[in-house]
PDB file of C-alpha atoms and ligand atoms in Angstrom:
ATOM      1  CA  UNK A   1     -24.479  -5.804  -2.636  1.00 65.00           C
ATOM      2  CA  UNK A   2     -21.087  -6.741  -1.126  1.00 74.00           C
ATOM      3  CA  UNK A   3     -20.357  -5.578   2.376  1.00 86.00           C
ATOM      4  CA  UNK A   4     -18.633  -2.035   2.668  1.00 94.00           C
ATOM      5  CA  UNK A   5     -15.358  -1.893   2.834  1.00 97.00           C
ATOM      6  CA  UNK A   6     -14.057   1.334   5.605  1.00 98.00           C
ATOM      7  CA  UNK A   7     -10.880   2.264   2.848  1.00 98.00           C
ATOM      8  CA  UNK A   8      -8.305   5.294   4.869  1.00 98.00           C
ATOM      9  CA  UNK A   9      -6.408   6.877   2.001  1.00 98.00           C
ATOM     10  CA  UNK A  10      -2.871   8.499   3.468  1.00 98.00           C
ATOM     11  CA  UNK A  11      -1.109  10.697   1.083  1.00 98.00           C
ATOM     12  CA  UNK A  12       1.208  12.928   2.445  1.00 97.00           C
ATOM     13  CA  UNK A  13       0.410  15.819   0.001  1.00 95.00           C
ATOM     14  CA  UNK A  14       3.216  17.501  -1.038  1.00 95.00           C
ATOM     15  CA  UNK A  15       4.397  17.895  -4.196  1.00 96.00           C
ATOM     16  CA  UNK A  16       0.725  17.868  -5.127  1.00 95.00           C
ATOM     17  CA  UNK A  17       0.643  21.294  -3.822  1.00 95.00           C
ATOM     18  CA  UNK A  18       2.377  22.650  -6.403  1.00 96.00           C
ATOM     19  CA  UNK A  19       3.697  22.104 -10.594  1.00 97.00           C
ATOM     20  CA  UNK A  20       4.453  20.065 -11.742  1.00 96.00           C
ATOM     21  CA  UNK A  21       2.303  17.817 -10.429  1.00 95.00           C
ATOM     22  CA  UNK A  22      -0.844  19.845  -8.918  1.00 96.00           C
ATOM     23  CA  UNK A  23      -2.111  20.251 -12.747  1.00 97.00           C
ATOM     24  CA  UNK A  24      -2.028  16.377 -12.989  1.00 97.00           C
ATOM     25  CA  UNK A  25      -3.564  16.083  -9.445  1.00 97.00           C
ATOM     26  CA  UNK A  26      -5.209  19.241  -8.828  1.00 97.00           C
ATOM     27  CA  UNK A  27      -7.460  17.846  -6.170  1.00 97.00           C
ATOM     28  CA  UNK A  28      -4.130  16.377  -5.022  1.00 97.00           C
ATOM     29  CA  UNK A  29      -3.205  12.453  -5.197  1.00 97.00           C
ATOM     30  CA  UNK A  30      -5.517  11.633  -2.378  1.00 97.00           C
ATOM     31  CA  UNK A  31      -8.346  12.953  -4.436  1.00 97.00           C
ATOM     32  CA  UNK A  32      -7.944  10.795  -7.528  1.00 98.00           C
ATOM     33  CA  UNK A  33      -7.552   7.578  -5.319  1.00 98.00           C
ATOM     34  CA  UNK A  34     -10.592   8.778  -3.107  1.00 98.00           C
ATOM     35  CA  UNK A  35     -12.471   8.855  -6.930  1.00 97.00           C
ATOM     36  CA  UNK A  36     -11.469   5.438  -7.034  1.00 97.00           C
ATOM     37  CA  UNK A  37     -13.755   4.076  -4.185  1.00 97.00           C
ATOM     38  CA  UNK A  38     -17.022   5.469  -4.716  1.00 94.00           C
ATOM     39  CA  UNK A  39     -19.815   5.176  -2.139  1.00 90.00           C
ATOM     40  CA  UNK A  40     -22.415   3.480  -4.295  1.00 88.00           C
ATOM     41  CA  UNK A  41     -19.594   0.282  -4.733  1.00 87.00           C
ATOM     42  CA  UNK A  42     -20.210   0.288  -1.003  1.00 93.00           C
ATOM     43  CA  UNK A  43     -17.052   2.025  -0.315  1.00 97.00           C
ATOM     44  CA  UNK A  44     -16.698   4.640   2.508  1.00 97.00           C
ATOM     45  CA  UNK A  45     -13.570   6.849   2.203  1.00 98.00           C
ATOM     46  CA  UNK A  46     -11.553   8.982   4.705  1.00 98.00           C
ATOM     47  CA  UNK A  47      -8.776  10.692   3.685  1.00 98.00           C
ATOM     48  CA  UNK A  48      -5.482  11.401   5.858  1.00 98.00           C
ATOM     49  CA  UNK A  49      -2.736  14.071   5.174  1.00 98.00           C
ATOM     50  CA  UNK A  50       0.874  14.619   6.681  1.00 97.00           C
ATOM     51  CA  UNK A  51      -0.126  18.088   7.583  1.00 97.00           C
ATOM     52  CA  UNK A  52      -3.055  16.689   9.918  1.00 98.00           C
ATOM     53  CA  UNK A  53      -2.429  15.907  13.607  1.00 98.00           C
ATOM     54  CA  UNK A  54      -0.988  12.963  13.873  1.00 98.00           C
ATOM     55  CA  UNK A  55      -0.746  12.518  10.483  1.00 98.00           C
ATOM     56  CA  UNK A  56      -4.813  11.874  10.431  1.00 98.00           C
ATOM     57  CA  UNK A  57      -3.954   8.559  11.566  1.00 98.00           C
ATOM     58  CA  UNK A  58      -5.533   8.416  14.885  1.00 98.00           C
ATOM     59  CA  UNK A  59      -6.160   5.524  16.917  1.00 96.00           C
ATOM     60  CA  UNK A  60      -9.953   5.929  15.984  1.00 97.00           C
ATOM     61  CA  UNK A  61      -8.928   6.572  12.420  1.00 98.00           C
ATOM     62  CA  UNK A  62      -7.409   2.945  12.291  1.00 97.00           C
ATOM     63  CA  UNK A  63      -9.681   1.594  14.406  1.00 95.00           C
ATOM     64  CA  UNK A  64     -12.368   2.108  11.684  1.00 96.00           C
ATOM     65  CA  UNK A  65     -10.253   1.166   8.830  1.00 97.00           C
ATOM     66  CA  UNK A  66     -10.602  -2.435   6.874  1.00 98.00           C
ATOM     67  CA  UNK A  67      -8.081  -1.015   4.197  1.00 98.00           C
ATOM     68  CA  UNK A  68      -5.385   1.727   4.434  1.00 98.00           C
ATOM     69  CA  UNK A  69      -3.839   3.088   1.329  1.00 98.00           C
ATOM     70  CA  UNK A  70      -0.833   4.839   1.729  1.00 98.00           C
ATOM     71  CA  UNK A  71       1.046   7.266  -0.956  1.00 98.00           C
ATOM     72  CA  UNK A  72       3.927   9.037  -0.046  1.00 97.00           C
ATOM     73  CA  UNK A  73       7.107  10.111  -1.035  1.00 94.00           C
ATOM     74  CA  UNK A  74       9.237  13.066   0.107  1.00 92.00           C
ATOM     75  CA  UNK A  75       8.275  13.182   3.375  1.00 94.00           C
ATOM     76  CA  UNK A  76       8.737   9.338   4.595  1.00 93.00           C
ATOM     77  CA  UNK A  77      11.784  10.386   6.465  1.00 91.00           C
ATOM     78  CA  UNK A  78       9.929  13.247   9.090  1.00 95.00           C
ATOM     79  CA  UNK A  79       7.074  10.717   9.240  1.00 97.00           C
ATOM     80  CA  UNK A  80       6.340  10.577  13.113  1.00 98.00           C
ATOM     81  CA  UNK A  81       7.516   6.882  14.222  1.00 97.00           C
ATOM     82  CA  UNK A  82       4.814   6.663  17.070  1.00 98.00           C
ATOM     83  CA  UNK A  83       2.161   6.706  14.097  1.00 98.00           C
ATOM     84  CA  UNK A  84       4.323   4.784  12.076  1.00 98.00           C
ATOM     85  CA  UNK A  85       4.167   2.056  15.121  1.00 97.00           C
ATOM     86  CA  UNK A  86       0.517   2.371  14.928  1.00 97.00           C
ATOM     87  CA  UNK A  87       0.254   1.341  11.881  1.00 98.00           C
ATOM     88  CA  UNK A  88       2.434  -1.760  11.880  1.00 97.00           C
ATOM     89  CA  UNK A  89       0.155  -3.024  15.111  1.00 94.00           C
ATOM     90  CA  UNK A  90      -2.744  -2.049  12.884  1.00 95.00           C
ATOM     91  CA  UNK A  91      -1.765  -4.603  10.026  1.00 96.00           C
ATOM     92  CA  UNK A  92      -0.170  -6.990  11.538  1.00 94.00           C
ATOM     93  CA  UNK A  93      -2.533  -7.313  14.912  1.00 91.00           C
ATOM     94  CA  UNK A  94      -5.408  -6.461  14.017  1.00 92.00           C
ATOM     95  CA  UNK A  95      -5.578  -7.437  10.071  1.00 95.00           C
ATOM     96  CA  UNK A  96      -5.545  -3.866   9.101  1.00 97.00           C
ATOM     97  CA  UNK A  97      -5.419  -4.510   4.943  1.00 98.00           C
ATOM     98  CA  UNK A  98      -2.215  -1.983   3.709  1.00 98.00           C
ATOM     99  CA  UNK A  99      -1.992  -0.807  -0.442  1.00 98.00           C
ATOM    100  CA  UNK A 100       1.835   0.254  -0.467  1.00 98.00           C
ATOM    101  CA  UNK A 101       1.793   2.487  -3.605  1.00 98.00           C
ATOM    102  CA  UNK A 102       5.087   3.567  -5.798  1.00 97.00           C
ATOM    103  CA  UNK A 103       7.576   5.339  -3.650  1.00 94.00           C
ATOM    104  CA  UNK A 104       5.651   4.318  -0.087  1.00 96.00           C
ATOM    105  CA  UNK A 105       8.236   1.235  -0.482  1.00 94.00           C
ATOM    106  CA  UNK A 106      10.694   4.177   1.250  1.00 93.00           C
ATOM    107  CA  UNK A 107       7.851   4.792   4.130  1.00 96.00           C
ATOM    108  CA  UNK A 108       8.433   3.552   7.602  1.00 97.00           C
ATOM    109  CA  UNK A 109       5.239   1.254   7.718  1.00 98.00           C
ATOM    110  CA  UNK A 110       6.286  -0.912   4.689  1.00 97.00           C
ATOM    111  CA  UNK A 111       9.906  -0.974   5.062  1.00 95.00           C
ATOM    112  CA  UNK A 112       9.290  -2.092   9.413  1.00 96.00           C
ATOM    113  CA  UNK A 113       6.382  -4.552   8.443  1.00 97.00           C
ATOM    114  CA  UNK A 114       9.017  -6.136   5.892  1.00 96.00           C
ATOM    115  CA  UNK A 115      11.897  -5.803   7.889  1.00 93.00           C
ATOM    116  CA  UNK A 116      13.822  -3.765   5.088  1.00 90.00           C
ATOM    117  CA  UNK A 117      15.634  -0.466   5.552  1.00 83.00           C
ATOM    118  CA  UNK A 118      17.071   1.592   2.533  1.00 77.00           C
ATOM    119  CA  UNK A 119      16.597   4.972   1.819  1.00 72.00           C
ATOM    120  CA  UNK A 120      15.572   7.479  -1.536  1.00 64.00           C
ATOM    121  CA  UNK A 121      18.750   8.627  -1.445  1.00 62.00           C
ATOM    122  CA  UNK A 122      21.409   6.249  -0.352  1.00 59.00           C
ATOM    123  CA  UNK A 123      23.378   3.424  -3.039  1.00 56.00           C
ATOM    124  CA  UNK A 124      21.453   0.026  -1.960  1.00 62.00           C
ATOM    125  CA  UNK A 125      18.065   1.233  -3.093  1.00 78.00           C
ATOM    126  CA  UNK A 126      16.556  -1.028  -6.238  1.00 84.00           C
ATOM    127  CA  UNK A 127      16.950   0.712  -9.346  1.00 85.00           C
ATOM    128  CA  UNK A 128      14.646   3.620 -10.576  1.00 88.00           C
ATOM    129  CA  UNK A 129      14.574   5.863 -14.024  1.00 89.00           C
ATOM    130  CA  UNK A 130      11.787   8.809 -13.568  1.00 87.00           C
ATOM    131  CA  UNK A 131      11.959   9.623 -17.348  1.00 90.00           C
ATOM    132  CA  UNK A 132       8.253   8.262 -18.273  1.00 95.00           C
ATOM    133  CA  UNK A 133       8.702   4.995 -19.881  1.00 97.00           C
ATOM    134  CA  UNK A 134       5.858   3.192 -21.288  1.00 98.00           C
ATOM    135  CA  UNK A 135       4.823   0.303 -18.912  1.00 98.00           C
ATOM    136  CA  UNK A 136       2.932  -2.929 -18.756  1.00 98.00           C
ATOM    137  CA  UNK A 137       1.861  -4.807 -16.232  1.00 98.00           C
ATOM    138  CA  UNK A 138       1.307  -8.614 -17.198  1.00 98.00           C
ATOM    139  CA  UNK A 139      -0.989 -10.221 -14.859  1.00 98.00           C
ATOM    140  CA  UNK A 140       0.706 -13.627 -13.678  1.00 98.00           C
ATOM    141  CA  UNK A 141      -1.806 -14.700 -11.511  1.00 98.00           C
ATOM    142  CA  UNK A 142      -4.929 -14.384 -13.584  1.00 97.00           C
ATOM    143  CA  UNK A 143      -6.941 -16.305 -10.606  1.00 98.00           C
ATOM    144  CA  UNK A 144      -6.513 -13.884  -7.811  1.00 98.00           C
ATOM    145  CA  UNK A 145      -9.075 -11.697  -6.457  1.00 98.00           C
ATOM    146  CA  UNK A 146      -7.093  -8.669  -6.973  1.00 98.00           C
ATOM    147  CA  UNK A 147      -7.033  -9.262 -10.501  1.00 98.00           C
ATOM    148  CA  UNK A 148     -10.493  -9.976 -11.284  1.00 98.00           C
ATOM    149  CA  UNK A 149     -12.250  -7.840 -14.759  1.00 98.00           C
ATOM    150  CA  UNK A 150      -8.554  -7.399 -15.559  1.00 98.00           C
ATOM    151  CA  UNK A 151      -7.327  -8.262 -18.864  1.00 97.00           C
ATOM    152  CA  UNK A 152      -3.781 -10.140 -20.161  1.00 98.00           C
ATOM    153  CA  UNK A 153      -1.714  -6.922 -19.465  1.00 98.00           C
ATOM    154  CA  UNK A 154      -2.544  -3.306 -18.306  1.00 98.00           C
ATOM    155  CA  UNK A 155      -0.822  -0.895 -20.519  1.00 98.00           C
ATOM    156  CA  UNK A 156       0.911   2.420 -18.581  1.00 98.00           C
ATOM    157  CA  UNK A 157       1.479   5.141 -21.445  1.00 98.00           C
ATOM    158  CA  UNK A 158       4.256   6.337 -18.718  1.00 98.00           C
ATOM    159  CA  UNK A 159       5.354   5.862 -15.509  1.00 97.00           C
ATOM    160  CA  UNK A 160       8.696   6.112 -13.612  1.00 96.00           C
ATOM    161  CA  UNK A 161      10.667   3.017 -13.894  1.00 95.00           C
ATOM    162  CA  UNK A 162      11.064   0.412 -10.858  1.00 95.00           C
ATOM    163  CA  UNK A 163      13.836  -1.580 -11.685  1.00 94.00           C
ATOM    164  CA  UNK A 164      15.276  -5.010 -10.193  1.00 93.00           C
ATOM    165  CA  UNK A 165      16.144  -6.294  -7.442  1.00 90.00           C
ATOM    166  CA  UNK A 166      13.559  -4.400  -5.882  1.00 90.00           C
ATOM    167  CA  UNK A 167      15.394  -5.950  -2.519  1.00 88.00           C
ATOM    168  CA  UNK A 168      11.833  -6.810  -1.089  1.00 92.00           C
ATOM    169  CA  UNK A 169      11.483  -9.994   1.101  1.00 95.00           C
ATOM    170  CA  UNK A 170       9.985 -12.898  -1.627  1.00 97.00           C
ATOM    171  CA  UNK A 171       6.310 -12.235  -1.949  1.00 98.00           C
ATOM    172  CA  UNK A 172       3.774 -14.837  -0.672  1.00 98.00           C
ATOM    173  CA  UNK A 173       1.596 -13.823  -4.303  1.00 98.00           C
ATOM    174  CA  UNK A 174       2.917 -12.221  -7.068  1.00 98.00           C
ATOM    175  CA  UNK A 175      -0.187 -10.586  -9.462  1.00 98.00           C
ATOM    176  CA  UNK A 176       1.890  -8.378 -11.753  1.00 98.00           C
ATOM    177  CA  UNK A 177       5.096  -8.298 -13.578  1.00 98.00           C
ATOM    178  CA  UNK A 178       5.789  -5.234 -15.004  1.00 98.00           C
ATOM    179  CA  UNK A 179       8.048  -4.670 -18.147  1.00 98.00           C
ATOM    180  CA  UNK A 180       9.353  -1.671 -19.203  1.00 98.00           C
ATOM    181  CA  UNK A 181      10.097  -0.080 -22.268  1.00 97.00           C
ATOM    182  CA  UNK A 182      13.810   0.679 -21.376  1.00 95.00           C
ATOM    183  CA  UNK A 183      14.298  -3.188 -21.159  1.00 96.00           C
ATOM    184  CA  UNK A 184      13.606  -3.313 -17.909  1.00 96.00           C
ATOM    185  CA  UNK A 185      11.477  -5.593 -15.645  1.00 97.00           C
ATOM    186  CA  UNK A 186      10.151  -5.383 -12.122  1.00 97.00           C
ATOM    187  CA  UNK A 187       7.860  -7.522  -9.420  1.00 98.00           C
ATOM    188  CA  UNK A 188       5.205  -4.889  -9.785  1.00 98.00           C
ATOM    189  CA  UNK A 189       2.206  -6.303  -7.546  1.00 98.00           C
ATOM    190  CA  UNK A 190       2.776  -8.437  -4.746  1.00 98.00           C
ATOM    191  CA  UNK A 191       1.053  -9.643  -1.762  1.00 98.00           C
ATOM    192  CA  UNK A 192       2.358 -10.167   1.382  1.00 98.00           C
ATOM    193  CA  UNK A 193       0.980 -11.678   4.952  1.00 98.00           C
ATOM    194  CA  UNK A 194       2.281 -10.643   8.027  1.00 97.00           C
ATOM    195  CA  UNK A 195       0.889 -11.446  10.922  1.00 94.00           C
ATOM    196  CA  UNK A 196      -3.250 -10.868  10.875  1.00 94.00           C
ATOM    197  CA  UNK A 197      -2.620  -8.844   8.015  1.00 97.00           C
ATOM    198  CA  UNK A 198      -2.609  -8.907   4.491  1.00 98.00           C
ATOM    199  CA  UNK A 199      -0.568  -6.404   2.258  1.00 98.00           C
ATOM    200  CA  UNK A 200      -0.354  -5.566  -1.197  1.00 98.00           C
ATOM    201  CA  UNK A 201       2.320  -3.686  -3.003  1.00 98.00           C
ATOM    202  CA  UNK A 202       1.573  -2.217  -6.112  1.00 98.00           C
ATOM    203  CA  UNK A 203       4.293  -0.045  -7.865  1.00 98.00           C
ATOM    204  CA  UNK A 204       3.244   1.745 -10.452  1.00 98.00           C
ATOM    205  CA  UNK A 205       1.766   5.636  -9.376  1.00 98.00           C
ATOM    206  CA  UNK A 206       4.280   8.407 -10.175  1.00 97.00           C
ATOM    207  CA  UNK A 207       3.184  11.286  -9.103  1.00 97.00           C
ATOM    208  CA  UNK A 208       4.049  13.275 -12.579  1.00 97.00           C
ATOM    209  CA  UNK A 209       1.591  10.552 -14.589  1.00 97.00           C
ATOM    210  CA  UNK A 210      -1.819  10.274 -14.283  1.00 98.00           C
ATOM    211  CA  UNK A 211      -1.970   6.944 -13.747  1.00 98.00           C
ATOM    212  CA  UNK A 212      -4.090   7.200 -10.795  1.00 98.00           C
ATOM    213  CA  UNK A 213      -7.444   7.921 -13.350  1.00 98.00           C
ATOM    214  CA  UNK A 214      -6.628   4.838 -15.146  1.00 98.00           C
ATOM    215  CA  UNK A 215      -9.989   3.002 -15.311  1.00 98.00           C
ATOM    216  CA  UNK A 216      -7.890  -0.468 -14.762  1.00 98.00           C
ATOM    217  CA  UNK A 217      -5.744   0.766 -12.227  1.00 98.00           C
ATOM    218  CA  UNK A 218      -8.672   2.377 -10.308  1.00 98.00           C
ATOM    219  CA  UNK A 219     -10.355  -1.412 -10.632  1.00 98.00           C
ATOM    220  CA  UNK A 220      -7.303  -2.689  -9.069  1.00 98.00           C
ATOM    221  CA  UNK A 221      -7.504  -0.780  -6.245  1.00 98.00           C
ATOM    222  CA  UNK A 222     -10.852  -1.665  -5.524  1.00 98.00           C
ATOM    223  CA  UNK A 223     -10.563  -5.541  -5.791  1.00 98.00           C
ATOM    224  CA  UNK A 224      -7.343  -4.960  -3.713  1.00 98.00           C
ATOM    225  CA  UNK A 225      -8.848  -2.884  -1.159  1.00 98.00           C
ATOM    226  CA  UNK A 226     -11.780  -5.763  -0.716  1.00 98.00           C
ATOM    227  CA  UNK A 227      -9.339  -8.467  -0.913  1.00 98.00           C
ATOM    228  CA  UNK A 228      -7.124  -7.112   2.041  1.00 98.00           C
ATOM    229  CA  UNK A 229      -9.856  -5.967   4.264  1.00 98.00           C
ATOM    230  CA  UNK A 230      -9.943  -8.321   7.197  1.00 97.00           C
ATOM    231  CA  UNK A 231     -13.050 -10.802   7.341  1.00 94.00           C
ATOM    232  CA  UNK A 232     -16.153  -9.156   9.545  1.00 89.00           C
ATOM    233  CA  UNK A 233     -15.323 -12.830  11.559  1.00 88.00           C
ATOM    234  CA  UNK A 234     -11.225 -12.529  11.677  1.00 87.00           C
ATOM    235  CA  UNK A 235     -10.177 -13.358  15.635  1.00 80.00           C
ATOM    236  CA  UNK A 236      -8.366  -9.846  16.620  1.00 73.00           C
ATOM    237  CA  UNK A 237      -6.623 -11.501  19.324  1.00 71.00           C
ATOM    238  CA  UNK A 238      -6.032  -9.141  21.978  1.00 69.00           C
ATOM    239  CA  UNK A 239      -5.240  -5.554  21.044  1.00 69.00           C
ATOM    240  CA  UNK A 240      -4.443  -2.255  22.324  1.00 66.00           C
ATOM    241  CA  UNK A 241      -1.497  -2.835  24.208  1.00 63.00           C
ATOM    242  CA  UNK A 242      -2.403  -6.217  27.264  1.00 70.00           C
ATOM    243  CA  UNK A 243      -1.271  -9.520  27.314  1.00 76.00           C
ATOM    244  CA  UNK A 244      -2.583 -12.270  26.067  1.00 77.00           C
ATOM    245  CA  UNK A 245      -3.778 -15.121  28.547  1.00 78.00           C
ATOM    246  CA  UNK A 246      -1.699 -17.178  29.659  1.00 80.00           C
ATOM    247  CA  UNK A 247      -3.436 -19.967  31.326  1.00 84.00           C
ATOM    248  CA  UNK A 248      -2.670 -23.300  30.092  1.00 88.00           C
ATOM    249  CA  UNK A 249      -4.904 -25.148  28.259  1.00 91.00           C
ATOM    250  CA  UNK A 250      -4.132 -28.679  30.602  1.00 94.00           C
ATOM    251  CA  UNK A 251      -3.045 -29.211  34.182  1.00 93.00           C
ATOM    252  CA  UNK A 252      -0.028 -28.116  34.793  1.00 93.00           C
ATOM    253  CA  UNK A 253      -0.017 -28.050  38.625  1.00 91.00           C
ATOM    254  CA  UNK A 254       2.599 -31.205  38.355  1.00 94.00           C
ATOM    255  CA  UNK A 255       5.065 -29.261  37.222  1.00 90.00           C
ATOM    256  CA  UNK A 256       6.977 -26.809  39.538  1.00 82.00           C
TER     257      UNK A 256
HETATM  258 ZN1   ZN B 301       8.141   8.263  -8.450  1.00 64.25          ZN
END
């Protein structure tokens, strides 16, 4: 039995609320990724919500958190940047493992973890096409932990359509490539280390497809949620705010 993995799902659980998408999510997005990390695959799941105070994020929340996956969307802009902040020390102090999904590219995490800045609504953004275009994913690095049980490509009946240059930073691992049926093609899986922490982002997830209840994209989440959890032995450094020591390894006394 492998060890369990703590996995914090954000979602910020909005348009989930309502059609179109609550009859494709009715127990809202959070509730068909919690469905991928069941208990008895040693997985223990808390869920966070934008609604919740401070944004169910809590210092304790991350605290006890190997993975955090993060969906969000609409409401990336009011996201409070003193959680935001936590998060970033999270990852990249601690080791905190972070699954960016779809539109999260726009949340404040991501984009300050990869030193990026555009926004949903502004010229500079990579291209997108929301019309539901068939998808596949071709796994390019058949190797990699996060691909493991995963076949030569993972066929999306529809998804919206994450276009090139995706104006990310270049991607220590890329896993997928996805092509699109418009003749697009997109970086579509990509890990990234920063600091203590490892980070995948994985495109595909509009919220208007059920992609979510995809038996291979459910698998994916597991083996990435494992694979970016830190190590039970990682060194945290020091955390929470002090300095680190800063007495020198030799004598130094000689110099004044
Ligand atoms: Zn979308």
């Amino acid at each position: 039995m492998p060890r369990s993995i703590r996995v914090t799902i954000f979602c910020e659980h909005n348009q989930d609320r309502r059609e179109p998408v609550k009859s494709v999510y009715p127990d809202g997005i959070h509730g068909a990724l919690a469905a991928a990390f069941p208990e008895d695959e040693s997985f223990a799941v808390t869920i966070a919500t934008q609604d919740m105070p401070e944004h169910g994020l809590t210092e304790e929340v991350l605290s006890n958190t190997d993975t955090l996956v993060w969906w969000s969307h609409l409401d990336n802009p009011i996201f409070d940047d003193a959680v935001a902040k936590r998060v970033c020390r999270h990852v990249v102090g601690r080791g905190m493992g972070f699954l960016v999904l779809h539109s999260s590219t726009f949340s404040k995490p991501w984009q300050w973890i990869m030193g990026i800045a555009y926004d949903a609504g502004l010229w500079g953004r990579f291209r997108t096409m929301p019309k539901g275009e068939k998808e596949r994913l071709w796994l390019v690095n058949p190797g990699h932990p996060i691909a493991d049980g995963i076949g030569p490509y993972v066929e999306i009946p529809r998804d919206e359509m994450y276009g090139e240059p995706m104006l990310i930073p270049e991607p220590d691992q890329t896993i997928f490539l996805g092509w699109w049926e418009g003749g697009e093609a997109n970086r579509a899986g990509c890990v990234f280390f920063r600091g203590r922490g490892k980070i995948f982002m994985f495109t595909p997830g509009h919220e208007a497809f059920p992609i979510f209840y995809q038996p291979e994209i459910q698998k994916i989440l597991r083996n990435a949620a494992r694979y970016l959890a830190p190590s039970e032995t990682i060194n945290p450094g020091v955390f929470s705010g002090q300095y680190l020591d800063n007495t020198p390894l030799e004598d130094l006394s000689h110099r004044k």
